[in-house]
C-alpha positions as semicolon CSV with decimal commas, in nm:
position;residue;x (nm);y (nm);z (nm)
1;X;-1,322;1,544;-0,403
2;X;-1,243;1,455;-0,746
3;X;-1,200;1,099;-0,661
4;X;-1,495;0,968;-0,825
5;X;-1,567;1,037;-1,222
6;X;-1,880;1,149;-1,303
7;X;-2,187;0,934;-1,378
8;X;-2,233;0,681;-1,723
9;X;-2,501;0,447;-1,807
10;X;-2,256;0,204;-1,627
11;X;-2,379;0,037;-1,332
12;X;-2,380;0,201;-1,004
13;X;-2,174;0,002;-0,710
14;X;-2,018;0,078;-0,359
15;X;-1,724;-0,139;-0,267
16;X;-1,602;-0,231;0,070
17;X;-1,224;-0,343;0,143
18;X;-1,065;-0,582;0,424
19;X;-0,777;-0,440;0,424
20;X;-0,588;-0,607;0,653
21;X;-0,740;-0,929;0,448
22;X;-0,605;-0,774;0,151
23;X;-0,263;-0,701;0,293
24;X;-0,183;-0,940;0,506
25;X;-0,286;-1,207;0,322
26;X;-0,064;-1,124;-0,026
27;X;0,252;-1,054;0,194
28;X;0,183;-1,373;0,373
29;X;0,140;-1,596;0,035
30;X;0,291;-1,406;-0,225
31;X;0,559;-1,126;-0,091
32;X;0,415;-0,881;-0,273
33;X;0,193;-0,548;-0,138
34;X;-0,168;-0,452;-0,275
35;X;-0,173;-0,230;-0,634
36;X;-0,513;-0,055;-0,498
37;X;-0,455;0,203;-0,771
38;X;-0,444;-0,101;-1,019
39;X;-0,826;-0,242;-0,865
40;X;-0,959;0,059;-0,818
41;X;-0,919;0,159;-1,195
42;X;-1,057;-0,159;-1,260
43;X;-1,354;-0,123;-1,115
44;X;-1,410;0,266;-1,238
45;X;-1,375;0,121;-1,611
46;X;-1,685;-0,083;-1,507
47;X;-1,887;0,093;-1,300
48;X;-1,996;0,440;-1,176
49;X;-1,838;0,400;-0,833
50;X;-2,039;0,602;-0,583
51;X;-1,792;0,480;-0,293
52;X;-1,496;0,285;-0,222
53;X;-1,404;0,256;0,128
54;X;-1,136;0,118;0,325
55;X;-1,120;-0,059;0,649
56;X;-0,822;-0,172;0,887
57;X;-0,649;-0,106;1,220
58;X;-0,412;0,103;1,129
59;X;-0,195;0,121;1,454
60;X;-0,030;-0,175;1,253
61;X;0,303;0,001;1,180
62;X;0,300;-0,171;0,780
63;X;-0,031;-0,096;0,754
64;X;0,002;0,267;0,862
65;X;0,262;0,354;0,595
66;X;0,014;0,231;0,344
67;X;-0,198;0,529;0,423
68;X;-0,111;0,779;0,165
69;X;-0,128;0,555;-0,154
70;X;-0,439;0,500;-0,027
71;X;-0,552;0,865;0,001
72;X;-0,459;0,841;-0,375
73;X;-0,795;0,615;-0,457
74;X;-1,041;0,719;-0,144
75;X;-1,088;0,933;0,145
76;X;-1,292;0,689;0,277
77;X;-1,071;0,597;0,478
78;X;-1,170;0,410;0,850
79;X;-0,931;0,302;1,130
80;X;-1,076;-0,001;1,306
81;X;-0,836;0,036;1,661
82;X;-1,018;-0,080;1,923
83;X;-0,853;0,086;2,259
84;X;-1,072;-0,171;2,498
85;X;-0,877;-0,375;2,694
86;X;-1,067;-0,656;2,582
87;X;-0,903;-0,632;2,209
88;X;-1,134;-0,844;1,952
89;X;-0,910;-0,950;1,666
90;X;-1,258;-0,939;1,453
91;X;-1,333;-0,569;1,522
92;X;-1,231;-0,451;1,204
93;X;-1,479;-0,704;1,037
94;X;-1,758;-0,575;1,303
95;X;-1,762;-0,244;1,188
96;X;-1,725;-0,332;0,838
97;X;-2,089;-0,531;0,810
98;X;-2,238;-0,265;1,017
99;X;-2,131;-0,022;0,750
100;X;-2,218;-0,220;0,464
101;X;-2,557;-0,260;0,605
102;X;-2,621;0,052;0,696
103;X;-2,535;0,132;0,319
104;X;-2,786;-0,103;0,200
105;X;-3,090;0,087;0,383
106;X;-2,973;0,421;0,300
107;X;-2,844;0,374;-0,076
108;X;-3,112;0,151;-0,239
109;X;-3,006;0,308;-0,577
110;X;-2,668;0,087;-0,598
111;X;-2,690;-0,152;-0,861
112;X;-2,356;-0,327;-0,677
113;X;-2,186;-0,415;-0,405
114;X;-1,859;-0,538;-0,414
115;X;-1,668;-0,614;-0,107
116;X;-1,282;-0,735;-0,062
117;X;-1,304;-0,992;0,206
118;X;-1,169;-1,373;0,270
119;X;-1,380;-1,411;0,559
120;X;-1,679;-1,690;0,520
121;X;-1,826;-1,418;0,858
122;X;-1,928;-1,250;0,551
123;X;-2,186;-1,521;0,350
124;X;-2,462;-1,352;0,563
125;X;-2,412;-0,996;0,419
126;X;-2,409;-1,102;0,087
127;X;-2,714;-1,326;0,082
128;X;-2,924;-1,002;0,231
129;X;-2,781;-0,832;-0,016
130;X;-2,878;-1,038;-0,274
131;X;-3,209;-1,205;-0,164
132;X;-3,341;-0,904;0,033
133;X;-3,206;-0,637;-0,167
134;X;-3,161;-0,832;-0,500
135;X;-2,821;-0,618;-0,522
136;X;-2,568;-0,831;-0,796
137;X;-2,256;-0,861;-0,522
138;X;-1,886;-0,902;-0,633
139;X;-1,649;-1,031;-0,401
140;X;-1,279;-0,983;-0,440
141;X;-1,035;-1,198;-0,234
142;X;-0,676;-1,310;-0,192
143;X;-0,592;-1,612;-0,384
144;X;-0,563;-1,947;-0,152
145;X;-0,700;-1,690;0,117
146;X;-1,093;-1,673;0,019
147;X;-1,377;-1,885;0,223
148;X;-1,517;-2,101;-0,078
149;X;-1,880;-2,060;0,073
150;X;-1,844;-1,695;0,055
151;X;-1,760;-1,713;-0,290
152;X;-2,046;-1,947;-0,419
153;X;-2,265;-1,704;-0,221
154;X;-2,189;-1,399;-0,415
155;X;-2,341;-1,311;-0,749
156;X;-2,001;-1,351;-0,888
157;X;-1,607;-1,339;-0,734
158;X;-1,288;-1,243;-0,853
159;X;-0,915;-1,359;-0,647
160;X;-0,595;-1,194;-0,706
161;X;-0,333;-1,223;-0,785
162;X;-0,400;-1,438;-1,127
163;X;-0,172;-1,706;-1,207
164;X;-0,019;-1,497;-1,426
165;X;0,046;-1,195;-1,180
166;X;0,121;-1,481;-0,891
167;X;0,438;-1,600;-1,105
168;X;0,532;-1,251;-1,172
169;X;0,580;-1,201;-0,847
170;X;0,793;-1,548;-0,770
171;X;1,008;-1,426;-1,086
172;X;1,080;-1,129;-0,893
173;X;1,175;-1,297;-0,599
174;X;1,411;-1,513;-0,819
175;X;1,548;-1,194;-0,953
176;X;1,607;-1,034;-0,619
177;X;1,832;-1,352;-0,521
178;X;2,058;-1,313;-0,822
179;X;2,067;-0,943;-0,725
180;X;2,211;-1,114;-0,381
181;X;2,463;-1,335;-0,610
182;X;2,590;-1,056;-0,816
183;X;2,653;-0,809;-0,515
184;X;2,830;-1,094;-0,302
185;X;2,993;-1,258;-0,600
186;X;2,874;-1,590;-0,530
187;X;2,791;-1,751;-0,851
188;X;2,930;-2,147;-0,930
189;X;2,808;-2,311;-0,625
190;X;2,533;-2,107;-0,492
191;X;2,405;-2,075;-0,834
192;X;2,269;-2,400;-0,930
193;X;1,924;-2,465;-0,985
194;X;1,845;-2,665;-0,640
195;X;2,057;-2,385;-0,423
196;X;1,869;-2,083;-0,599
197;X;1,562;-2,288;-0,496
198;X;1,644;-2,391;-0,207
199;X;1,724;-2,003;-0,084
200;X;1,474;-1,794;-0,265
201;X;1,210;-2,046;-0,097
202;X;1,368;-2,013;0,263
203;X;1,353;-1,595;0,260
204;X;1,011;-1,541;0,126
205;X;0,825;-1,900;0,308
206;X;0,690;-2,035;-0,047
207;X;0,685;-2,361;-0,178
208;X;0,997;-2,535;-0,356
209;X;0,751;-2,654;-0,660
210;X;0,602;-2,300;-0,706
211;X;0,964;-2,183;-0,726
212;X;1,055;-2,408;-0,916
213;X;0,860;-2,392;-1,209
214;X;0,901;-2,010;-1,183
215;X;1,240;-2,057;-1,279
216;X;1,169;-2,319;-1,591
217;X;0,971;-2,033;-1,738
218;X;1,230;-1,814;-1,674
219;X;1,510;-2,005;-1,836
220;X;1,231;-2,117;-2,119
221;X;1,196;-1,737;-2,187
222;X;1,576;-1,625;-2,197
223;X;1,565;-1,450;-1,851
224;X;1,766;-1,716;-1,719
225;X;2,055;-1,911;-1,922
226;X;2,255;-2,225;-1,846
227;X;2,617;-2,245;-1,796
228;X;2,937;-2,482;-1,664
229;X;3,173;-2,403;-1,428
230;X;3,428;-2,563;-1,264
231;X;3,366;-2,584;-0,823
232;X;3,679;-2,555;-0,618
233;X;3,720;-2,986;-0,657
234;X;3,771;-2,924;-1,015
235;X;3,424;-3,054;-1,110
236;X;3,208;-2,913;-1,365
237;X;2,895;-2,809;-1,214
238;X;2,623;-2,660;-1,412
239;X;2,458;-2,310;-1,247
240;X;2,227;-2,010;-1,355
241;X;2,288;-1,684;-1,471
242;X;2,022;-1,402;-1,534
243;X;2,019;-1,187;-1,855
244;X;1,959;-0,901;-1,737
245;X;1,910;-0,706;-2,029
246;X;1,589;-0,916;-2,128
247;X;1,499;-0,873;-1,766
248;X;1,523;-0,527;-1,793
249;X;1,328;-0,519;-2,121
250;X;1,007;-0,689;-1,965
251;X;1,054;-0,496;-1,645
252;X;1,157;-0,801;-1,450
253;X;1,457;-0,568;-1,310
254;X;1,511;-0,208;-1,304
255;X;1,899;-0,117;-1,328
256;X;1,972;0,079;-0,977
């Protein structure tokens, strides 16, 4: 399929994605949608990957139009729907542990399993895995989103976004409200630090001390600079303004 590279004398490993854990669970906290081409190159610089594969219900309309990019890392590829009547919202996480044990039987030669899961449903799985099958077993999960007991049960576990990636992504939220001030030419009032706050925190449901110390490092790093104006009761007022050529530089903002 030419998916897969050949095999190394790096460890063999299969991994298994939530996606709907994955998804859901970075829009919900961060805003931001999954880089599987960024993971899955992670994980091919470390291992000979025999297999990653993908689960979710896909008749989720945001979901669905993540299909192609990720045709782009796997063709394993499986839609949990469930057509009964009697709709389990765990399906997708049934036929996920059915598959990952059925993978364990047949493909005793893995070195690793990794699976991409916040779900504690999963401790179970990876304690067979690893005291039956003495597998080493990675789990990936969303930051704030991962069942602590899963994690101590794995062999090791990884969350993303870092703190580093998770600021990046409140920057660009910041950015995308000065976007809004520029186009509706609303800088003085709406500009100062506390309404910039206030706003960016109200659209994208984060916290007002996340955002806010988002925006220190940006005006600490020259993205954002300081200025006075005067408000309509003849008051100077000091607001924000973004540089957006050092924005553009770092690839904070791309110039439409």
């Amino acid at each position: 399929m030419g998916l897969f590279k050949k095999k190394t004398n790096k460890p063999s490993c299969i991994a298994f994605v939530d996606y709907e854990h994955w998804y859901i669970s970075l829009d919900k906290f961060y805003s931001v949608k999954p880089d599987v081409r960024a993971w899955a190159d992670e994980l091919w610089k470390k291992y000979d990957v025999e297999e990653i594969a993908i689960f979710a219900d896909f008749s989720n309309p945001s979901l669905r139009a993540e299909l192609d990019r990720l045709r782009d890392v796997t063709s394993f590829i499986f839609d949990t729907k469930n057509s009964s009547e009697h709709y389990q919202k765990d399906f997708t996480d049934f036929i996920l542990l059915d598959y990952i044990y059925r993978k364990a039987i047949t493909q005793k030669d893995i070195d690793t399993f990794i699976i991409f899961t916040g779900d504690g449903h999963f401790k179970s799985v990876v304690r067979f895995l690893k005291n039956e099958c003495h597998k080493d077993v990675g789990i990936y999960g969303i930051t704030g989103a991962t069942n602590s007991q899963l994690k101590q049960s794995a062999s090791w576990s990884k969350e993303i976004p870092s703190d580093t990636e998770i600021y990046h992504s409140y920057m660009k939220m910041i950015v995308d409200n000065f976007n809004y001030l520029t186009v509706h030419r609303e800088f003085g009032e709406k500009s100062t630090k506390d309404k910039i706050v206030e706003r960016v925190c109200a659209k994208n449901s984060v916290s007002k001390k996340a955002i806010s110390k988002a925006l220190d490092q940006m005006i600490e790093r020259g993205y954002v600079y300081r200025t006075t104006v005067l408000n309509e009761n003849g008051k100077h007022i000091q607001t924000l303004k973004p540089n957006w050529e050092l924005m553009a530089r770092d690839g904070l903002w791309i110039q439409p």
